[in-house]
Amino acid sequence: MQDNVLELTRVSKRYGAFTAVDDISFAIPRGTIYGFLGPNGAGKTTTIRMILDILRPDSGSINILGETSALNVRQRIGYLPEEKGLYKKMKVWAIISYFATLKGMDKRAAKTRAFELLETYGLKDYAEAKVESLSKGMGQKVQVLSAVAHRPELVILDEPFSGLDPVNQEVLEQLINDMATAGQTVIFSTHIMQHAERLCDRMLLIAKGRKIFDGTITDARAIIPRRVILECQGDISPIMKMEGILGVIEKNVGNTDTNGTRQWELQIHEQANPQLILQRCFENGIPLSRFDYTQPSLHDVFVQLVGNDAREHHFR
Amino acid sequence: MKMIWLIAAREYAENVKTKGFWIGILLFPMILIAVFFFQSMLAESAPTRHYILIDQSGQYAPAVESAIRQEHQRRILQEFVAYVIEHRKEANPEQTVASADAQINQLIDDVDAGEVAAMDQWLDNGGLNFALTLATPYLREDAPPFVAPREQFIQAPLPEGVNASAAPEEIIEQIRPWLSGQRQLRVESSNGSDEESGDLFALILIPAQVNNSILRPSAVPLAMNQSGAGIQYWARNLTDVRLPNAIERSINTTIRNNEFAARGVDAGIVREVQRTRLPVSRLDPSAEQGQEAVGVADQFRQWAPVGFVYLIFVSLMQSVQYLLSNTIEEKSNRIIEVLLASVTPLELMMGKLLGIGLSGITTIIAWLLSFLAFILFYPGNQAEVLGQFLDVLLSSDLIPYFVFYYLAGYALYSGIFLAIGSLCNTLKEAQSLMMPMIMILMLPLATMTYIAQDPNGPVARIMSWIPLFTPFTMMNRAAADPPLLDVIGTTVVLLLSIALVLWLSGKIFRQGVLRTGQPPRLVEIARMLRHRH
C-alpha cells in the first residue's frame, strides 16, 4: 500500500439545504506538495476544516496520518487558516513560540526555533516588535511561520499567498519547497494557478463542492489538447488532413479584416510535432503571418474545467 | 492539562500587560490614600469665617457669643481626643479607643445640649491646659506638642457708615455689598495686628422686637418660611450650617431658661433632669460569656460581608468583561481556528477561565496587600482603627467564605459570559446579549444593605437559593450564622449549577467560536444546546 498521509473517502458536508462538499475522495502521498484549487465558494475551506476535525463530515471517512481524527495527531499537523489574524499585543517571536508550544514543543526549543525561522525568512529585525506594528503582509508571513514552527509532518495552508507582494510570494514558495525537501507534506489551497503550476506535484480541483480533477500537473495539462494558432491570407486546406491534427476551428469566420487575414486554431495530438506542421505550411506555400504553439497553462485548464461554474457563481 | 496551563499562562501574561489591569490594581490604594489624605487636609485648611452680630434687642448677644465659643471648644475637644489616641503610650488599644469614644461622645452631647455650665467648668479648670496636664502621663515622650485649632468664626466690626440701630431692612440694604462679596471687610490679620481684607461670611441680625416671634406650643403656628421672622441669619453659603445651628441651639437654650424663670421653675433642676440618662448596653448572645458587649469591632464584623460582596462584584465585573472582549478578539481575528487546530475547545475554554481567574485573584491580593501596607505605614488613628478591623477579619471565618464564593461566582458567571463572547463577532453585538446578565448582577448589589440588616429573612433566604445570586447573598449572610440547611443546600445547588453552566457553555462555545455573521436567536441557541458533537 502506498504511504498516504491523508485519505478522504466519499466525504460530504451539508449546511441545511446547501451542500458545501459533495462526495469527495482523494489521497495524498507522503512528501508531496499538493494543491487545492477551485473557485471561490467551491468548498476548499470546508474540506480543510473537515480534514482538521474542526467540522465533522455528514458522511464519508477521513484518515489522517493513520488516525480517524486530526485531533489525535494535531501535534504533527501545521495549519494556517484562510482568514489571517494574530494577537495584536504579542511580540513576533513570542507568538511563533506560543503556537509551537501549543503543538507540544518545549518552551526553550520553541523560542530558539522562532528566532531561527525569523532569521531565515527575513524577519529578524521584527522579532521583538509587536504584531500590531507589522504590515498585513509581514503579519501573514509571521502567521505562516507560527503554523510550521514545530516541523509538522503535514502542513495545511489555506490561501497562503493572498495578500502577499511578489517578493514575499517567492519567499513563501521557497519555504514550501524547503519543507518538501525536508520530507514534510504540504497541502495548500489557492486560486492563483501560477503558484500551483510552479510548486505542486499533484493537485485537486473542486467546484461547487464536487471533485473535478485529481492528479499530477502533467495529467491536468493533458486535459486540454495542445493548440497551434495560425494566421494567413488565404486557405490552409493542404495541411488540414495532416496526421496528428485532431481538429481545426476557424476563428471569426466570415469576418476577415481589411487585408483578408484569417485565423485558425489547430488542436493537435499530444505526441504530434508542431515542427512538422510548420514545415508542411512552407512546402505548400501558405503565407503565414503568425504561427503560435503554446502549452496549455493550468489557468486554461482551470477555466476549461470550472469556467462555466465560476461565471455562474459570479452572476448569481 | 498541559495545554490548559499554556493557554492560562498566556492569558494571564497578556492580561497583566494591559493598562486596564494596572489601573484596576492602583486605583484602590490611591482612592484609599486620597480619602484619608484629603480628609485631614480639609480639616486643617478650614477657612476663617468673619461674621457681624447686631443685637438690637440687647438680650441675646451673649448667647450667640457663647454658641460660637462652644463650637470652637468642641473642635478643640475633638482634635484633642484624636491627639491623645494617636500619641498615647501602648495600652489596650481597643479599650482606649472605645472609652475615649465614650468620653468624647458624652462631652459633645453635653455641649450640644447647651451645657453652658459644663463648658464653663471646663474653661474654669483651665480648659485645654488642664486637660493636657491630666493627659501628659499617658502620652509617649516623643509626642509633639498639641496645636489647638484656630478659631474659625471671628466677629468682625461693623463697617463704617452702617447704623446698628436703624430698621432691619435699612441695615440689610447698607450691608448688602459686603454680604454679596462686592466689598471686603477690613479685619485683623491672622498672624499679626496688621489689617487685611476679608470676606463677610454671615450677618446675624436680632431685631428689637424679636421676642414677639417666639413660638409656643399653645400659639397658632406661623408659616415657617415667613421671611424675617425671629432672628435673621444672612449668608450666601448655604452648606456650612454649623454657625446657624449653633446659634439656634444656644438662643433656644437661653429662651427656655427665661421661660423656666417666668414660670417659676428652677432651671438648674431642669438641667439636672435633662442630664439624667440610662445607658443601653448592646449585647450579642452569640458571643462568649463575658465578651457579649457589642463593640465597634463586632459591628464591623456584621457589616464586613457587605464589603466582600462589593469586592466580589467589582472583581467579577472586571474579569468577565475581559473574558468577553478577549474571546471576541480571538473570534474576530480568526485566531480561534488556529487554536482549535492545536487544542480542544474544552481545553481552550478552561485555559481562559483559569488564566483570567488568576489575574482577577492577583488584583484582589494586590488590593488586600496595599490595604495592609496602608495600615502599617499610614500614621494616625484612623489607620489604627482599620488595623483593628483587619484583626477582626482575620480572626473571623469570613475569609474562607469569601474565597469559596468568589471562585464559585467567577466559575458561574465566566461560563455564561464566555458563551456570550463565543456567539458574537463584535463587542457591539455582545452588548445586547450582556444587558440581561448585567441587570441580574446588579440585583445582589442593590439588596446587599437590606440583606445585611435582615440576613436570615425571607428575601435573603429566597435569593440564596437562586444559583445566580447564591455567591453574593450567602456571602452577605456569612456573618449571621445562616441555618445549616441554607449553607449546605445552596452550596450543593450552586456547585451543580456551575457544572451545568460550564457544560452547556462548553457546547455553545465549541459551536459558537466558528460561527460568523449575526449573533444567533434564542431558537438557534437552544438548537446548539441540543446538538451532539
Coordinates of C-alpha atoms in Angstrom, one line a residue, chain B residues 51-372:
Chain B
Y51 CA -19.4 87.4 60.9
I52 CA -21.1 90.5 62.1
L53 CA -23.5 90.4 65.0
I54 CA -26.1 93.1 65.5
D55 CA -28.3 92.6 68.6
Q56 CA -31.0 95.3 68.7
S57 CA -32.9 93.5 71.4
G58 CA -29.9 93.6 73.7
Q59 CA -30.8 90.2 75.1
Y60 CA -29.1 87.6 73.0
A61 CA -25.6 88.7 72.1
P62 CA -24.1 86.7 75.0
A63 CA -26.0 83.6 73.9
V64 CA -24.7 84.0 70.3
E65 CA -21.1 84.6 71.5
S66 CA -21.3 81.5 73.8
A67 CA -22.6 79.5 70.9
I68 CA -19.6 80.4 68.8
R69 CA -17.3 79.8 71.7
Q70 CA -18.8 76.3 72.3
E71 CA -18.4 75.5 68.6
H72 CA -14.8 76.3 68.9
Q73 CA -14.3 74.4 72.1
R74 CA -16.0 71.4 70.6
R75 CA -13.4 71.4 67.8
I76 CA -10.6 71.7 70.3
L77 CA -12.0 68.7 72.2
Q78 CA -12.3 66.6 69.1
E79 CA -8.8 67.4 68.0
F80 CA -7.5 66.8 71.5
V81 CA -9.1 63.4 71.8
A82 CA -7.7 62.4 68.4
Y83 CA -4.3 63.7 69.6
V84 CA -4.4 61.7 72.7
I85 CA -5.3 58.5 70.9
E86 CA -2.5 59.0 68.4
H87 CA 0.2 59.7 70.9
R88 CA -0.8 57.6 73.9
K89 CA 1.5 55.0 75.3
E90 CA 0.8 51.5 74.2
A91 CA -2.0 50.1 76.2
N92 CA -5.1 48.1 75.2
P93 CA -5.8 49.9 72.0
E94 CA -9.4 48.8 71.6
Q95 CA -10.3 49.7 75.1
T96 CA -8.7 53.1 74.8
V97 CA -10.5 53.9 71.6
A98 CA -13.8 52.7 73.0
S99 CA -13.6 54.6 76.3
A100 CA -12.2 57.7 74.6
D101 CA -15.0 57.5 72.2
A102 CA -17.5 57.2 75.0
Q103 CA -15.9 60.3 76.7
I104 CA -15.9 62.4 73.7
N105 CA -19.5 61.4 72.9
Q106 CA -20.5 62.4 76.4
L107 CA -18.7 65.7 76.1
I108 CA -20.2 66.5 72.7
D109 CA -23.6 65.5 73.8
D110 CA -23.3 67.9 76.8
V111 CA -22.1 70.7 74.6
D112 CA -24.9 70.0 72.2
A113 CA -27.4 70.0 74.9
G114 CA -26.4 73.6 75.8
E115 CA -24.4 72.6 78.8
V116 CA -23.1 76.1 79.3
A117 CA -22.2 75.1 82.9
A118 CA -20.2 72.1 81.7
M119 CA -18.4 74.2 79.2
D120 CA -17.8 76.9 81.8
Q121 CA -16.4 74.3 84.1
W122 CA -14.0 73.0 81.5
L123 CA -12.9 76.6 80.9
D124 CA -12.7 77.4 84.6
N125 CA -10.5 74.4 85.2
G126 CA -8.1 75.9 82.7
G127 CA -9.7 74.2 79.7
L128 CA -7.2 72.8 77.4
N129 CA -4.2 73.3 79.6
F130 CA -5.8 71.5 82.4
A131 CA -6.7 68.6 80.1
L132 CA -3.1 68.5 78.8
T133 CA -1.7 68.3 82.3
L134 CA -4.0 65.4 83.0
A135 CA -3.2 63.6 79.8
T136 CA 0.6 64.1 79.8
P137 CA 1.5 61.0 81.9
Y138 CA -0.3 58.8 79.4
L139 CA 1.4 60.2 76.3
R140 CA 4.6 59.0 74.7
E141 CA 7.7 61.0 75.5
D142 CA 8.3 61.9 71.8
A143 CA 4.8 63.1 71.2
P144 CA 4.8 66.5 69.5
P145 CA 3.0 69.3 71.4
F146 CA -0.7 69.7 70.8
V147 CA -1.6 72.5 68.5
A148 CA -5.1 73.8 69.1
P149 CA -7.1 74.6 66.0
R150 CA -7.5 78.3 65.1
E151 CA -10.8 79.9 65.9
Q152 CA -12.9 79.5 62.8
F153 CA -15.6 82.1 63.4
I154 CA -14.4 85.5 64.2
Q155 CA -16.6 88.6 64.9
A156 CA -15.8 91.5 62.7
P157 CA -16.5 95.1 63.5
L158 CA -19.4 96.9 61.8
P159 CA -18.3 98.6 58.6
E160 CA -18.2 102.4 58.9
G161 CA -21.3 104.2 58.0
V162 CA -23.6 101.4 59.0
N163 CA -26.1 102.4 61.7
A164 CA -26.6 99.5 64.1
S165 CA -29.9 101.0 65.4
A166 CA -31.6 101.5 62.1
A167 CA -34.5 99.5 60.9
P168 CA -33.5 95.9 60.0
E169 CA -34.4 96.5 56.3
E170 CA -32.2 99.5 56.2
I171 CA -29.3 97.7 57.8
I172 CA -29.5 94.8 55.3
E173 CA -29.6 97.4 52.4
Q174 CA -26.4 99.0 53.8
I175 CA -24.5 95.8 54.4
R176 CA -25.6 94.1 51.2
P177 CA -22.4 95.0 49.2
W178 CA -20.3 93.1 51.9
L179 CA -22.7 90.2 52.1
S180 CA -22.7 89.8 48.3
G181 CA -18.9 89.9 48.2
Q182 CA -18.7 93.2 46.3
R183 CA -16.9 94.8 49.2
Q184 CA -14.3 93.5 51.6
L185 CA -14.1 93.9 55.3
R186 CA -11.0 95.4 57.0
V187 CA -10.1 92.7 59.5
E188 CA -7.3 91.8 61.8
S189 CA -4.7 89.7 60.1
S190 CA -4.4 86.2 61.4
N191 CA -0.7 86.4 62.0
G192 CA -0.4 89.9 63.5
S193 CA -2.1 93.1 64.2
D194 CA -2.0 94.3 60.6
E195 CA -5.2 94.8 58.9
E196 CA -6.1 92.8 55.8
S197 CA -9.3 92.4 53.8
G198 CA -11.6 89.5 54.2
D199 CA -15.0 88.3 53.0
L200 CA -18.0 88.8 55.2
F201 CA -19.4 85.3 55.8
A202 CA -22.6 86.0 57.7
L203 CA -24.6 88.7 59.3
I204 CA -26.6 87.8 62.4
L205 CA -29.4 90.4 63.0
I206 CA -31.5 90.2 66.1
P207 CA -34.4 92.7 65.7
A208 CA -35.6 94.7 68.7
Q209 CA -39.0 93.0 68.8
V210 CA -37.6 89.5 68.3
N211 CA -39.4 88.2 71.4
N212 CA -42.8 88.7 69.6
S213 CA -41.7 85.9 67.3
I214 CA -41.2 83.3 69.9
L215 CA -43.2 80.2 69.1
R216 CA -45.1 78.5 71.9
P217 CA -47.0 75.2 71.7
S218 CA -50.3 76.9 72.5
A219 CA -49.9 79.5 69.8
V220 CA -51.2 79.1 66.3
P221 CA -48.0 78.2 64.4
L222 CA -46.8 80.9 62.0
A223 CA -45.9 80.0 58.5
M224 CA -42.4 78.7 58.9
N225 CA -40.9 80.4 55.9
Q226 CA -42.2 83.8 56.8
S227 CA -39.2 85.9 55.9
G228 CA -37.6 87.9 58.6
A229 CA -39.4 86.3 61.5
G230 CA -37.3 85.8 64.6
I231 CA -33.5 86.1 64.3
Q232 CA -32.2 86.8 60.8
Y233 CA -29.1 84.8 59.6
W234 CA -27.9 86.3 56.3
A235 CA -25.2 84.3 54.4
R236 CA -24.5 83.3 50.8
N237 CA -23.0 80.0 51.9
L238 CA -25.9 77.6 52.3
T239 CA -24.0 74.4 53.0
D240 CA -21.9 75.3 56.2
V241 CA -24.7 75.1 58.7
R242 CA -22.6 74.8 61.8
L243 CA -22.9 78.5 62.7
P244 CA -26.7 78.9 62.3
N245 CA -27.3 75.6 64.0
A246 CA -25.1 76.6 67.0
I247 CA -26.8 79.9 67.2
E248 CA -30.2 78.5 67.1
R249 CA -29.4 75.9 69.8
S250 CA -27.8 78.4 72.1
I251 CA -30.5 81.1 71.8
N252 CA -33.2 78.5 72.3
T253 CA -31.5 77.4 75.5
T254 CA -31.5 81.0 76.7
I255 CA -35.1 81.5 75.8
R256 CA -36.1 78.3 77.6
N257 CA -34.2 79.3 80.6
N258 CA -36.1 82.6 80.5
E259 CA -39.3 80.7 80.2
F260 CA -38.4 78.5 83.2
A261 CA -37.7 81.6 85.2
A262 CA -41.0 83.2 84.1
R263 CA -43.0 80.1 85.1
G264 CA -41.2 79.8 88.4
V265 CA -39.3 76.6 87.5
D266 CA -35.7 76.2 88.7
A267 CA -33.6 76.0 85.5
G268 CA -30.9 74.2 87.4
I269 CA -33.2 71.3 88.3
V270 CA -34.4 71.1 84.7
R271 CA -30.8 70.9 83.5
E272 CA -30.0 68.1 86.0
V273 CA -33.1 66.2 84.9
Q274 CA -32.0 66.6 81.3
R275 CA -28.6 65.2 82.0
T276 CA -30.0 62.1 83.7
R277 CA -29.6 59.1 81.4
L278 CA -29.8 55.4 81.5
P279 CA -27.2 53.7 79.2
V280 CA -28.3 51.0 76.8
S281 CA -25.7 48.1 76.6
R282 CA -25.7 46.3 73.3
L283 CA -25.1 42.6 73.9
D284 CA -24.6 39.8 71.4
P285 CA -25.9 36.4 72.6
S286 CA -23.8 34.5 70.1
A287 CA -20.5 35.8 71.7
E288 CA -18.7 34.0 74.5
Q289 CA -19.6 34.7 78.1
G290 CA -18.0 37.8 79.4
Q291 CA -17.4 39.1 75.8
E292 CA -21.0 39.9 75.0
A293 CA -20.7 43.7 75.0
V294 CA -21.1 44.9 71.4
G295 CA -18.1 47.0 70.4
V296 CA -17.1 48.7 67.2
A297 CA -15.3 45.6 66.1
D298 CA -18.4 43.5 66.4
Q299 CA -20.5 45.9 64.4
F300 CA -17.7 45.8 61.8
R301 CA -17.9 42.1 61.7
Q302 CA -21.6 42.3 60.9
W303 CA -21.0 44.7 58.1
A304 CA -17.8 43.3 56.7
P305 CA -19.7 40.8 54.4
V306 CA -21.2 43.8 52.5
G307 CA -17.6 44.9 51.7
F308 CA -16.9 41.4 50.5
V309 CA -20.0 41.3 48.3
Y310 CA -18.9 44.5 46.8
L311 CA -15.4 43.2 46.2
I312 CA -16.7 40.1 44.5
F313 CA -18.9 42.2 42.3
V314 CA -16.2 44.6 41.3
S315 CA -13.7 41.9 40.6
L316 CA -16.2 39.7 38.8
M317 CA -17.3 42.5 36.5
Q318 CA -13.6 43.2 35.6
S319 CA -12.9 39.6 34.9
V320 CA -15.9 38.7 32.9
Q321 CA -15.6 41.9 30.8
Y322 CA -12.0 41.0 30.0
L323 CA -13.0 37.4 29.2
L324 CA -15.7 38.6 26.9
S325 CA -13.6 41.1 24.9
N326 CA -10.7 38.6 24.7
T327 CA -12.9 35.9 23.3
I328 CA -14.4 38.3 20.8
E329 CA -10.9 39.4 19.8
E330 CA -9.8 35.9 19.1
K331 CA -13.0 35.2 17.2
S332 CA -12.9 38.3 15.0
N333 CA -9.2 37.8 14.3
R334 CA -9.9 34.1 13.5
I335 CA -7.1 33.1 15.8
I336 CA -9.6 30.7 17.2
E337 CA -9.2 28.5 14.2
V338 CA -5.5 28.1 14.7
L339 CA -6.1 27.5 18.4
L340 CA -8.7 24.8 17.7
A341 CA -6.3 23.1 15.4
S342 CA -4.0 22.8 18.3
V343 CA -6.2 22.3 21.4
T344 CA -9.8 21.1 22.0
P345 CA -12.5 23.7 22.7
L346 CA -12.7 22.5 26.2
E347 CA -9.0 23.0 26.8
L348 CA -9.2 26.5 25.3
M349 CA -12.2 27.4 27.5
M350 CA -10.7 26.0 30.7
G351 CA -7.4 27.7 29.9
K352 CA -9.1 31.0 29.5
L353 CA -11.2 30.6 32.7
L354 CA -8.1 29.7 34.6
G355 CA -5.8 32.4 33.2
I356 CA -8.3 35.3 33.7
G357 CA -9.4 33.9 37.0
L358 CA -5.8 34.0 38.2
S359 CA -5.4 37.6 37.1
G360 CA -8.6 38.5 39.0
I361 CA -7.2 36.9 42.1
T362 CA -4.0 38.8 41.6
T363 CA -5.9 42.0 41.6
I364 CA -7.7 41.1 44.8
I365 CA -4.5 40.1 46.5
A366 CA -2.8 43.3 45.4
W367 CA -5.7 45.3 46.9
L368 CA -5.5 43.4 50.2
L369 CA -1.7 43.9 50.3
S370 CA -2.0 47.6 49.6
F371 CA -4.7 47.8 52.3
L372 CA -2.3 46.1 54.7

